């Protein structure tokens, strides 16, 4: 079905609305981040939620209007006192009264006589604004509204306040919103009757009207029925999309695999350590998936250093027993080569052919690899997305393992090329994701979690210090490096910024060179891949003792001898980031330390972040806390990577609704997988409203 025509008023371009010129339309298109090449539409305005309300409903006499209150008064205008000639900085004052007292209205730089026109002497006007005092007299400076008595109805007594951007006035946005609210079509109800009556929610249209044109302040609260309903709608659209995606992924029938146990037991015997209980359980879950005839779609979550790579290796070994190949895809060449370094010796010992394939490889090296993949002689290929380019043919690819999932959203899962689309899929992430977010972003996948760290991992001592202690830190660092330790020193920026009072990596590098000379090296994101690789190499071979870095070292850098992590301006980093950075040490046999240096003054949130990191090493606990402190879009570091950032739902307040939406979406989809009939069409309308219609073409296939 194409988009229902009832929705047309919401999908028209803003330029077609009276009073919106090309300039305002372009500004709004930028502000709402419309998809490439598209303009902002009426729906964008509707989905732009107020951040609060101004309550002007307090209508009192002057005598009862108190300092700092927003009031609406009916005033009698007595006289004007314009500024003396040539003194434009003196305000224009208007004297007024009612039965209870007197007051002044104050206007700065009021040229052109408009104040006299708006407030004619001898007449009455409704005036709304905030009361302040000047020389003991009550006054309102620049009232928000001045209206004639018979036009009182046009004065909004409860006025929503919207987040704005440079060049967009609150008046213009409010006016536009009201125009669009008036054209809101009647829509079919998509919420199941049981949920609707349980919560006693209004219809979608009435909910939108309550939020954008409230009659009392309570109607617009985040926990009011109207906003609750809209948050649930947004969750429901997301959950339904994931159900559809999941059915598409799983409907591609998998192959029921059988295992001999021969290769997996060889791999186990070559491992230098025993598996943790968590690893064993994850391996068992994956084997069950592979043995079933449905296609596997599983997320493997494990904290930094929880041993995900070994679990993936066991899955790939099981796949090899059933006669099929596996591909392991990492986001960067650095990470791909690191996985390869870990896997290669284990594969060699177990007699598994394992190769590394990246985009930068010379043709002569590629040729034998491509031949081996095509003949099936090579069982495991590790690489970047180059694995899925044309020209790479597998004899029988059975399993795709994708590392560092959160850069790899639902769209990417759907877009895995034909080579990878019908294979079983295992996705690994080192970002512990709180349950709410797992439902939101990976509701289409099963989840395995590795909680404990492998044996022999040392706890990391974490301390929090002010940058004022710099001399002491340097002394201590000197001693430790002389004893043979290696250290990371992380800064938030590459180079000095005019706007932020923050020490950059380049400045810090220059400072540290004065003390440590050639033992220090610098690495940051603007360097070429080769230069980064070379610097990392010098650090891993212990040629360089101290590595000054920006956050490029966050994911997957493995230098077991590095046992000290110093994070400067720790207050500028998110919790997940601090946790990931700290996880770069504590990988070898010696005790490791992490030092968080902050600069005063600290905000409450920053203080809470540093306390959390100091108090626990459990990534899942940290992720839950991070969600409380920051809101969901940042936890995955994906405000911009096609993740559903919410516009109507505020996770802190509405999180409990996600479970309802998840269950309702599951039930609705199970009952009506092709979304036909009136109920199905109502749900399709919902998907269009929340721009999830990418999922609709997948339905027909079902």
XYZ file of C-alpha atoms in Angstrom:
702
model
C 0.000 0.000 0.000
C 1.244 3.495 -0.625
C 0.980 6.225 2.018
C -2.678 6.730 3.020
C -3.982 9.977 1.514
C -5.408 10.985 4.917
C -1.809 11.759 5.895
C -1.252 14.210 3.009
C -1.814 17.357 5.122
C 1.050 16.244 7.392
C 3.444 15.431 4.538
C 3.108 18.724 2.662
C 6.171 20.908 2.495
C 6.257 23.795 4.960
C 6.544 26.236 2.065
C 2.955 25.418 1.114
C 1.807 26.839 4.456
C 0.740 30.465 4.650
C 3.427 32.694 6.126
C 6.367 30.360 5.515
C 8.838 31.821 3.044
C 11.848 30.078 1.500
C 14.145 31.419 4.231
C 12.137 30.063 7.163
C 11.559 26.775 5.312
C 15.310 26.343 4.754
C 16.025 27.180 8.401
C 13.492 24.585 9.610
C 14.799 21.962 7.175
C 18.269 22.418 8.678
C 16.943 22.504 12.237
C 14.897 19.324 11.949
C 17.659 17.534 10.072
C 15.443 16.488 7.161
C 16.916 13.593 5.137
C 19.307 14.572 2.332
C 17.545 16.394 -0.489
C 14.180 16.600 1.305
C 12.470 19.586 2.848
C 10.998 19.843 6.314
C 7.278 18.969 6.320
C 4.267 19.766 8.498
C 4.815 16.520 10.403
C 8.223 17.765 11.625
C 6.528 20.687 13.352
C 3.976 18.390 14.944
C 6.702 16.081 16.258
C 8.706 18.985 17.714
C 7.693 18.724 21.359
C 7.489 21.685 23.757
C 10.067 21.627 26.529
C 7.670 23.263 29.020
C 4.852 25.813 29.326
C 4.391 29.387 30.456
C 1.279 29.696 32.582
C -0.392 33.079 32.030
C -3.664 32.012 33.568
C -2.982 33.939 36.780
C -5.366 36.880 36.361
C -5.231 39.111 39.429
C -5.213 42.762 40.367
C -1.951 44.730 40.405
C -1.922 44.516 44.222
C -1.702 40.698 44.131
C 0.845 40.459 41.325
C 4.079 39.401 42.979
C 7.717 39.802 41.962
C 8.896 37.250 39.397
C 5.400 35.981 38.575
C 3.960 35.769 35.089
C 0.526 37.443 35.247
C -2.222 38.631 32.920
C -3.668 42.012 33.952
C -6.504 44.183 32.651
C -4.989 47.677 32.742
C -6.311 51.188 32.200
C -3.706 53.239 30.281
C -3.008 56.657 31.879
C -0.045 58.338 30.172
C 3.140 57.803 28.158
C 6.605 59.080 28.996
C 8.827 58.706 25.904
C 12.613 59.113 26.324
C 14.011 62.673 26.066
C 15.405 63.609 22.612
C 18.883 62.263 21.909
C 18.801 59.811 24.841
C 17.807 56.562 23.146
C 19.119 54.515 26.086
C 16.358 55.833 28.377
C 13.281 53.565 28.173
C 9.784 54.532 27.063
C 7.504 54.221 30.125
C 3.742 53.698 30.120
C 1.831 54.442 33.359
C -1.298 52.362 34.022
C -3.678 51.332 36.832
C -6.560 49.071 37.859
C -8.840 49.192 40.942
C -6.133 47.740 43.167
C -3.057 49.777 42.285
C -0.687 51.367 39.772
C 2.221 50.130 37.677
C 4.461 50.870 34.696
C 5.143 49.107 31.401
C 8.701 49.603 30.176
C 9.983 49.454 26.574
C 13.612 49.902 25.527
C 14.509 51.380 22.123
C 10.854 51.678 21.158
C 11.027 53.808 18.006
C 8.320 54.568 15.476
C 5.388 55.257 17.769
C 4.137 51.658 17.922
C 3.921 51.665 21.741
C 1.480 54.630 21.626
C -0.606 52.768 19.036
C -0.660 49.521 21.001
C -1.480 51.188 24.329
C -3.729 54.231 23.609
C -4.250 56.563 26.572
C -7.688 56.277 28.168
C -8.362 52.743 26.881
C -8.102 49.311 28.495
C -5.771 46.512 27.392
C -4.939 43.016 28.583
C -1.209 42.829 29.258
C 0.728 39.647 30.049
C 4.325 39.378 31.244
C 6.648 38.975 34.198
C 6.487 41.344 37.171
C 9.637 43.064 38.384
C 10.404 46.070 40.619
C 12.215 49.306 39.916
C 12.619 51.960 42.639
C 9.922 50.235 44.672
C 7.389 50.402 41.789
C 5.937 47.322 40.045
C 6.629 47.100 36.353
C 6.586 44.736 33.373
C 9.493 45.178 30.946
C 8.557 44.321 27.354
C 5.234 42.534 28.004
C 4.841 39.266 26.042
C 1.295 40.142 24.970
C -0.768 43.305 24.683
C -4.337 42.649 23.424
C -7.542 44.596 23.005
C -10.343 43.677 25.402
C -12.567 42.084 22.731
C -9.621 40.008 21.418
C -8.867 38.415 24.793
C -9.433 34.935 23.325
C -6.300 35.283 21.161
C -4.069 35.554 24.249
C -2.785 32.035 24.999
C -3.212 31.573 28.760
C -1.116 28.411 28.731
C 1.680 28.750 26.232
C 4.010 25.916 25.206
C 7.729 26.774 25.131
C 9.702 25.132 22.317
C 13.400 24.459 21.856
C 14.516 27.055 19.284
C 17.446 27.689 16.990
C 19.196 30.871 15.873
C 16.801 32.873 13.674
C 13.621 31.035 14.742
C 11.348 32.996 17.057
C 9.014 31.380 19.502
C 6.121 33.470 18.073
C 6.718 32.186 14.533
C 6.974 28.574 15.633
C 3.883 28.746 17.850
C 1.863 30.284 15.034
C 2.985 27.608 12.600
C 2.217 24.813 15.065
C -1.315 26.130 15.599
C -1.951 26.263 11.850
C -0.833 22.656 11.466
C -2.809 21.401 14.477
C -5.944 22.756 12.760
C -5.379 20.517 9.731
C -4.736 17.349 11.746
C -6.674 14.534 10.041
C -8.795 11.938 11.882
C -6.621 8.812 12.055
C -7.575 5.194 12.684
C -6.687 3.877 16.204
C -3.661 1.579 16.232
C -3.325 0.991 19.981
C -4.883 -2.320 21.114
C -8.139 -1.660 23.043
C -6.774 -3.347 26.201
C -3.742 -1.025 26.402
C -5.864 2.013 25.575
C -8.400 1.368 28.331
C -5.727 0.297 30.827
C -4.041 3.695 30.543
C -7.143 5.670 29.655
C -5.341 7.596 26.919
C -6.777 10.156 24.430
C -6.700 9.608 20.641
C -3.518 10.540 18.741
C -5.137 13.771 17.473
C -6.377 14.837 20.900
C -3.019 14.013 22.442
C -1.266 16.259 19.898
C -3.773 19.054 20.571
C -3.259 18.742 24.351
C 0.499 18.980 24.024
C 0.637 21.877 21.545
C -2.428 23.886 22.684
C -2.926 22.991 26.346
C -5.767 24.609 28.291
C -4.002 24.072 31.608
C -0.329 23.489 32.492
C -0.913 19.908 33.723
C -2.018 18.740 30.255
C 1.427 19.341 28.820
C 3.421 17.519 31.539
C 5.661 14.642 30.432
C 3.623 12.257 32.602
C 0.229 13.555 31.457
C -1.909 11.064 29.471
C -1.355 12.971 26.195
C 2.427 12.837 26.279
C 2.417 9.246 27.607
C 0.317 8.179 24.659
C 2.605 9.860 22.131
C 5.705 8.311 23.726
C 4.076 4.892 23.524
C 3.178 5.495 19.850
C 6.799 6.283 19.086
C 7.988 3.155 20.904
C 5.322 1.048 19.192
C 6.410 2.226 15.736
C 10.023 1.318 16.557
C 9.159 -2.086 18.022
C 6.894 -2.967 15.102
C 9.705 -2.105 12.680
C 12.053 -4.417 14.552
C 9.463 -7.228 14.419
C 9.198 -6.797 10.651
C 12.980 -6.660 10.225
C 13.391 -9.726 12.401
C 10.851 -11.720 10.420
C 12.634 -10.771 7.194
C 15.991 -11.773 8.611
C 14.772 -15.036 10.110
C 12.365 -15.888 7.277
C 15.382 -16.379 5.070
C 15.515 -20.003 6.171
C 18.686 -21.025 7.885
C 20.319 -24.417 7.594
C 20.171 -26.865 10.490
C 23.840 -27.538 11.156
C 25.291 -30.740 12.604
C 28.577 -30.857 14.502
C 31.201 -33.557 15.005
C 32.834 -31.889 18.013
C 36.229 -32.644 16.501
C 37.446 -29.123 15.616
C 35.853 -27.386 18.616
C 37.560 -29.759 21.042
C 40.900 -29.117 19.290
C 40.372 -25.364 19.686
C 39.512 -25.815 23.367
C 42.655 -27.823 24.019
C 44.842 -25.119 22.438
C 43.365 -22.289 24.535
C 45.844 -21.085 27.169
C 43.008 -20.672 29.724
C 39.730 -22.248 30.811
C 36.470 -20.750 29.534
C 34.346 -18.793 32.014
C 30.829 -20.022 32.815
C 29.440 -17.091 30.800
C 31.476 -18.040 27.746
C 30.328 -21.650 27.978
C 26.702 -20.574 28.179
C 27.015 -18.183 25.217
C 28.660 -20.938 23.144
C 25.832 -23.338 24.021
C 23.187 -20.743 23.016
C 24.943 -20.126 19.701
C 25.244 -23.863 18.971
C 21.494 -24.291 19.572
C 20.811 -21.451 17.124
C 23.087 -22.982 14.506
C 21.497 -26.414 14.931
C 17.963 -25.033 14.411
C 16.563 -24.514 10.929
C 15.817 -20.817 11.640
C 18.468 -18.336 10.766
C 20.515 -17.116 13.735
C 20.397 -13.423 14.573
C 22.191 -12.994 17.890
C 23.828 -10.113 19.749
C 26.805 -11.048 21.944
C 27.357 -8.399 24.583
C 30.447 -8.502 26.678
C 32.336 -5.933 28.611
C 35.829 -4.923 27.586
C 37.991 -8.022 27.976
C 35.181 -10.481 28.633
C 36.467 -12.784 25.908
C 33.987 -12.329 23.052
C 36.551 -13.212 20.388
C 36.963 -16.717 21.796
C 33.182 -17.266 21.775
C 33.133 -16.175 18.135
C 36.004 -18.543 17.364
C 34.111 -21.467 18.900
C 31.082 -20.569 16.746
C 33.280 -20.441 13.632
C 34.903 -23.779 14.572
C 31.447 -25.380 14.978
C 30.513 -23.971 11.565
C 33.654 -25.542 10.092
C 32.593 -28.948 11.485
C 29.387 -28.649 9.496
C 31.483 -27.972 6.394
C 30.814 -24.233 6.015
C 32.954 -21.067 6.110
C 32.786 -18.029 8.370
C 33.565 -14.334 7.884
C 34.436 -11.939 10.705
C 33.933 -8.286 9.885
C 35.428 -5.404 11.916
C 34.831 -1.661 11.395
C 38.488 -0.699 10.842
C 41.636 -2.289 9.472
C 43.331 -1.778 12.839
C 40.664 -3.850 14.603
C 40.515 -6.463 11.861
C 44.264 -7.040 12.080
C 44.012 -7.212 15.861
C 41.333 -9.941 15.694
C 43.448 -11.765 13.165
C 46.468 -11.618 15.488
C 44.390 -13.184 18.280
C 42.761 -15.860 16.112
C 45.566 -16.932 13.794
C 47.726 -18.915 16.307
C 44.639 -20.649 17.743
C 43.372 -21.540 14.255
C 46.810 -22.800 13.189
C 47.033 -25.036 16.249
C 43.552 -26.429 15.572
C 44.242 -26.893 11.853
C 41.758 -24.243 10.667
C 42.688 -22.124 7.630
C 42.359 -18.459 8.709
C 43.225 -15.383 6.579
C 43.100 -11.601 6.813
C 41.556 -9.717 3.898
C 41.501 -5.902 3.828
C 40.853 -3.328 1.129
C 44.445 -2.102 1.067
C 46.021 -5.479 0.292
C 48.150 -5.672 -2.887
C 46.605 -7.804 -5.653
C 49.376 -10.403 -5.494
C 48.562 -11.136 -1.850
C 44.833 -11.177 -2.519
C 44.912 -13.719 -5.338
C 45.757 -16.870 -3.359
C 43.342 -15.795 -0.583
C 40.469 -15.334 -3.046
C 41.252 -18.717 -4.602
C 41.252 -20.372 -1.164
C 37.899 -18.836 -0.216
C 36.339 -19.904 -3.512
C 37.624 -23.480 -3.200
C 36.578 -23.743 0.467
C 40.146 -24.508 1.549
C 40.135 -21.408 3.775
C 37.567 -21.729 6.551
C 37.757 -18.349 8.293
C 38.224 -14.907 6.735
C 38.799 -11.864 8.963
C 38.546 -8.370 7.497
C 36.687 -5.099 7.020
C 33.584 -4.723 4.835
C 35.985 -5.501 1.959
C 34.975 -9.124 2.653
C 31.611 -8.435 1.079
C 32.771 -6.638 -2.043
C 32.280 -8.100 -5.473
C 35.131 -10.309 -6.519
C 35.196 -12.101 -3.163
C 33.474 -15.467 -3.615
C 32.954 -17.947 -0.781
C 32.371 -21.608 -1.525
C 29.800 -21.879 1.292
C 29.566 -18.962 3.720
C 27.558 -20.077 6.749
C 28.280 -17.518 9.468
C 28.917 -13.767 9.509
C 30.371 -12.314 12.703
C 30.207 -8.519 12.944
C 32.257 -6.685 15.550
C 31.361 -3.398 17.266
C 27.707 -3.443 16.417
C 26.577 -0.017 17.518
C 28.067 1.489 14.375
C 25.952 -1.041 12.527
C 22.207 -0.324 12.903
C 19.081 -2.028 11.636
C 19.568 -0.644 8.106
C 23.053 -2.084 7.925
C 21.778 -5.439 9.141
C 19.304 -5.428 6.281
C 21.891 -4.259 3.809
C 24.484 -6.989 4.408
C 25.186 -8.052 0.858
C 23.686 -11.180 -0.668
C 26.778 -13.096 0.414
C 26.052 -12.309 4.038
C 22.287 -12.055 3.976
C 21.366 -15.713 4.187
C 24.109 -16.641 6.619
C 23.703 -16.948 10.360
C 24.542 -13.633 11.995
C 26.451 -13.050 15.222
C 27.054 -9.467 16.247
C 29.550 -8.624 19.012
C 29.610 -5.411 20.987
C 31.913 -4.253 23.757
C 29.501 -1.515 24.791
C 27.374 -2.901 27.583
C 23.899 -1.862 26.507
C 21.174 -1.436 29.136
C 18.084 -3.591 28.661
C 15.889 -0.698 27.525
C 18.255 0.077 24.700
C 18.610 -3.579 23.743
C 14.834 -3.642 23.246
C 14.898 -0.392 21.323
C 17.735 -1.076 18.938
C 18.110 -4.848 18.857
C 14.561 -6.049 19.518
C 15.005 -8.116 16.367
C 17.871 -10.153 17.859
C 18.410 -12.738 20.578
C 20.963 -11.653 23.185
C 23.825 -13.413 24.983
C 25.697 -11.592 27.719
C 29.208 -12.168 29.059
C 29.426 -10.650 32.502
C 32.554 -11.948 34.182
C 36.112 -11.171 33.164
C 38.451 -14.016 32.136
C 40.576 -15.476 34.938
C 43.836 -13.746 35.706
C 42.566 -10.262 34.844
C 43.655 -7.819 37.510
C 41.272 -5.212 38.936
C 42.188 -1.638 38.025
C 42.806 0.931 40.757
C 40.947 4.109 39.832
C 41.690 7.489 41.413
C 40.234 10.952 40.817
C 42.537 13.980 41.110
C 42.440 17.675 40.299
C 44.775 18.891 37.527
C 46.307 21.049 40.258
C 48.191 17.903 41.289
C 49.979 17.763 37.918
C 53.541 17.990 39.369
C 52.819 15.041 41.717
C 51.325 13.009 38.865
C 54.446 13.574 36.733
C 56.781 12.537 39.586
C 54.843 9.313 40.160
C 54.662 8.581 36.427
C 58.412 9.043 36.108
C 59.065 6.488 38.840
C 56.666 3.947 37.317
C 58.132 4.307 33.817
C 61.641 3.860 35.205
C 60.347 0.611 36.763
C 59.358 -0.511 33.252
C 55.654 0.416 33.077
C 53.960 1.864 29.980
C 51.191 4.462 30.093
C 48.443 6.105 28.023
C 47.684 9.810 28.463
C 44.346 10.727 26.876
C 43.152 14.252 26.015
C 39.750 15.240 24.605
C 41.010 17.396 21.717
C 43.702 17.124 19.060
C 44.684 20.769 18.971
C 43.979 23.881 20.950
C 40.489 25.319 20.587
C 39.602 28.983 20.977
C 36.260 28.178 22.541
C 37.170 25.555 25.095
C 39.520 26.001 27.956
C 40.922 22.503 27.513
C 44.459 21.182 27.191
C 44.854 19.553 23.781
C 46.801 16.399 22.980
C 49.377 18.443 21.058
C 50.001 20.830 23.959
C 50.213 17.995 26.466
C 52.593 16.088 24.190
C 54.870 19.146 24.013
C 54.807 19.483 27.842
C 55.537 15.802 28.459
C 58.428 15.784 25.969
C 60.251 18.249 28.216
C 60.240 15.550 30.905
C 60.298 12.258 29.010
C 62.001 13.175 25.735
C 61.805 10.503 23.049
C 59.945 8.098 25.285
C 56.705 9.942 24.419
C 54.722 9.596 21.193
C 51.492 11.224 19.970
C 48.566 9.544 18.184
C 45.285 11.122 17.031
C 42.483 10.695 14.530
C 43.819 13.116 11.916
C 46.961 11.071 11.311
C 47.076 8.714 8.335
C 46.259 5.063 9.022
C 49.868 4.133 8.321
C 51.251 6.705 10.769
C 48.804 5.538 13.465
C 49.734 1.907 12.851
C 53.437 2.744 13.052
C 53.065 4.669 16.332
C 50.948 1.892 17.871
C 53.571 -0.613 16.745
C 56.319 1.339 18.529
C 54.160 1.441 21.653
C 53.339 -2.289 21.594
C 56.988 -3.238 21.177
C 57.824 -1.053 24.212
C 60.014 1.301 22.197
C 57.775 4.177 23.335
C 56.827 4.274 27.030
C 54.166 6.958 27.074
C 51.479 7.389 24.427
C 49.594 10.689 24.304
C 46.323 10.138 22.481
C 42.854 11.401 21.711
C 40.007 8.903 21.953
C 41.176 6.986 18.849
C 42.501 4.383 21.251
C 39.043 3.744 22.662
C 38.154 0.582 20.788
C 40.119 -2.587 20.647
C 43.728 -1.515 21.173
C 45.560 -4.298 22.964
C 48.898 -3.605 24.646
C 49.191 -6.029 27.602
C 52.236 -4.269 29.051
C 50.447 -0.897 29.368
C 49.291 -0.636 32.962
C 48.591 3.083 33.478
C 45.783 5.128 31.961
C 45.685 8.864 32.631
C 42.591 10.678 31.363
C 42.900 14.444 31.363
C 39.739 16.574 31.540
C 37.884 13.413 32.555
C 34.878 15.638 33.235
C 34.456 16.120 29.473
C 34.017 12.434 28.688
C 30.871 10.332 28.872
C 30.680 7.381 31.236
C 30.736 4.755 28.508
C 33.803 6.409 27.030
C 35.632 6.576 30.353
C 34.826 2.915 30.904
C 36.071 1.920 27.442
C 39.255 3.942 27.877
C 39.975 2.426 31.274
C 39.519 -1.027 29.722
C 42.643 -0.431 27.620
C 44.773 -1.258 30.687
C 44.542 -4.198 33.088
C 45.177 -6.623 30.240
C 48.473 -8.034 31.463
C 49.693 -9.692 34.627
C 50.554 -6.578 36.666
C 48.165 -4.382 38.701
C 46.954 -1.469 36.632
C 45.916 2.033 37.542
C 43.585 4.596 35.979
C 43.872 8.241 36.919
C 41.046 10.667 36.170
C 42.283 14.256 36.129
C 39.591 16.915 36.245
C 39.531 20.682 36.143
C 37.395 22.676 38.579
C 34.611 23.685 38.805
C 32.813 20.339 38.367
C 29.109 20.161 37.532
C 26.900 17.809 39.559
C 26.575 15.449 36.582
C 30.334 15.360 36.021
C 30.877 14.649 39.711
C 28.353 11.797 39.556
C 30.080 10.376 36.460
C 33.530 10.352 38.053
C 32.136 8.811 41.261
C 30.438 6.041 39.249
C 33.616 5.155 37.353
C 35.644 5.176 40.548
C 33.101 2.977 42.308
C 32.600 0.099 39.863
C 34.139 -1.802 36.972
C 30.884 -3.482 35.968
C 30.125 -2.127 32.507
C 26.430 -2.951 32.757
C 26.014 -1.018 35.978
C 27.905 1.869 34.375
C 25.687 1.764 31.287
C 22.478 1.897 33.347
C 23.832 4.854 35.309
C 24.918 6.519 32.069
C 21.397 6.208 30.732
C 20.090 7.995 33.847
C 22.667 10.769 33.598
C 22.646 11.376 29.872
C 19.591 10.119 28.083
C 19.584 7.389 25.526
C 20.892 8.937 22.323
C 24.404 9.340 23.631
C 24.904 6.037 25.397
C 25.536 4.306 22.104
C 27.485 7.303 20.827
C 25.029 7.349 17.973
C 23.104 10.550 17.842
C 23.857 10.481 14.135
C 24.247 6.905 12.974
C 20.682 6.145 11.967
C 19.713 5.052 15.451
C 16.233 5.961 16.525
C 16.791 9.034 18.669
C 13.412 9.781 20.218
C 11.460 12.955 19.620
C 8.320 12.301 21.664
C 9.495 9.769 24.232
C 11.768 10.845 27.066
C 13.349 7.612 28.268
C 13.735 8.685 31.906
C 9.986 9.261 32.209
C 8.554 6.864 29.631
C 10.909 3.914 29.833
C 8.263 1.613 31.377
C 6.091 2.045 28.262
C 8.722 0.364 26.112
C 7.843 -3.048 27.561
C 4.157 -2.551 26.747
C 5.007 -1.386 23.234
C 7.315 -4.369 22.757
C 4.640 -6.881 23.813
C 1.884 -5.159 21.820
C 4.016 -4.996 18.664
C 4.941 -8.651 19.021
C 1.327 -9.731 19.490
C -0.004 -7.538 16.666
C 2.613 -8.798 14.243
C 2.156 -12.442 15.209
C -1.603 -12.117 14.674
C -1.327 -10.226 11.385
C 2.146 -10.558 9.828
C 1.210 -8.862 6.560
C -0.599 -5.995 8.381
C -3.767 -6.246 6.286
C -7.351 -5.322 7.127
C -8.401 -2.264 9.154
C -6.121 -3.091 12.129
C -3.138 -3.694 9.881
C -3.747 -0.488 7.932
C -3.944 1.482 11.178
C -0.516 0.103 12.090
C 0.843 0.958 8.634
C -0.407 4.520 9.187
C 1.581 4.567 12.423
C 4.738 3.455 10.587
C 4.315 6.247 8.024
C 3.777 8.831 10.781
C 7.037 7.862 12.471
C 8.939 7.574 9.166
C 9.450 3.836 9.573
C 7.911 3.085 6.179
C 11.223 1.553 5.010
C 9.883 -1.553 6.726
C 6.600 -1.612 4.760
C 7.947 -3.068 1.470
C 9.296 -6.003 3.495
C 5.732 -6.911 4.475
C 4.613 -7.909 1.009
C 7.323 -10.510 0.872
C 5.716 -12.093 3.951
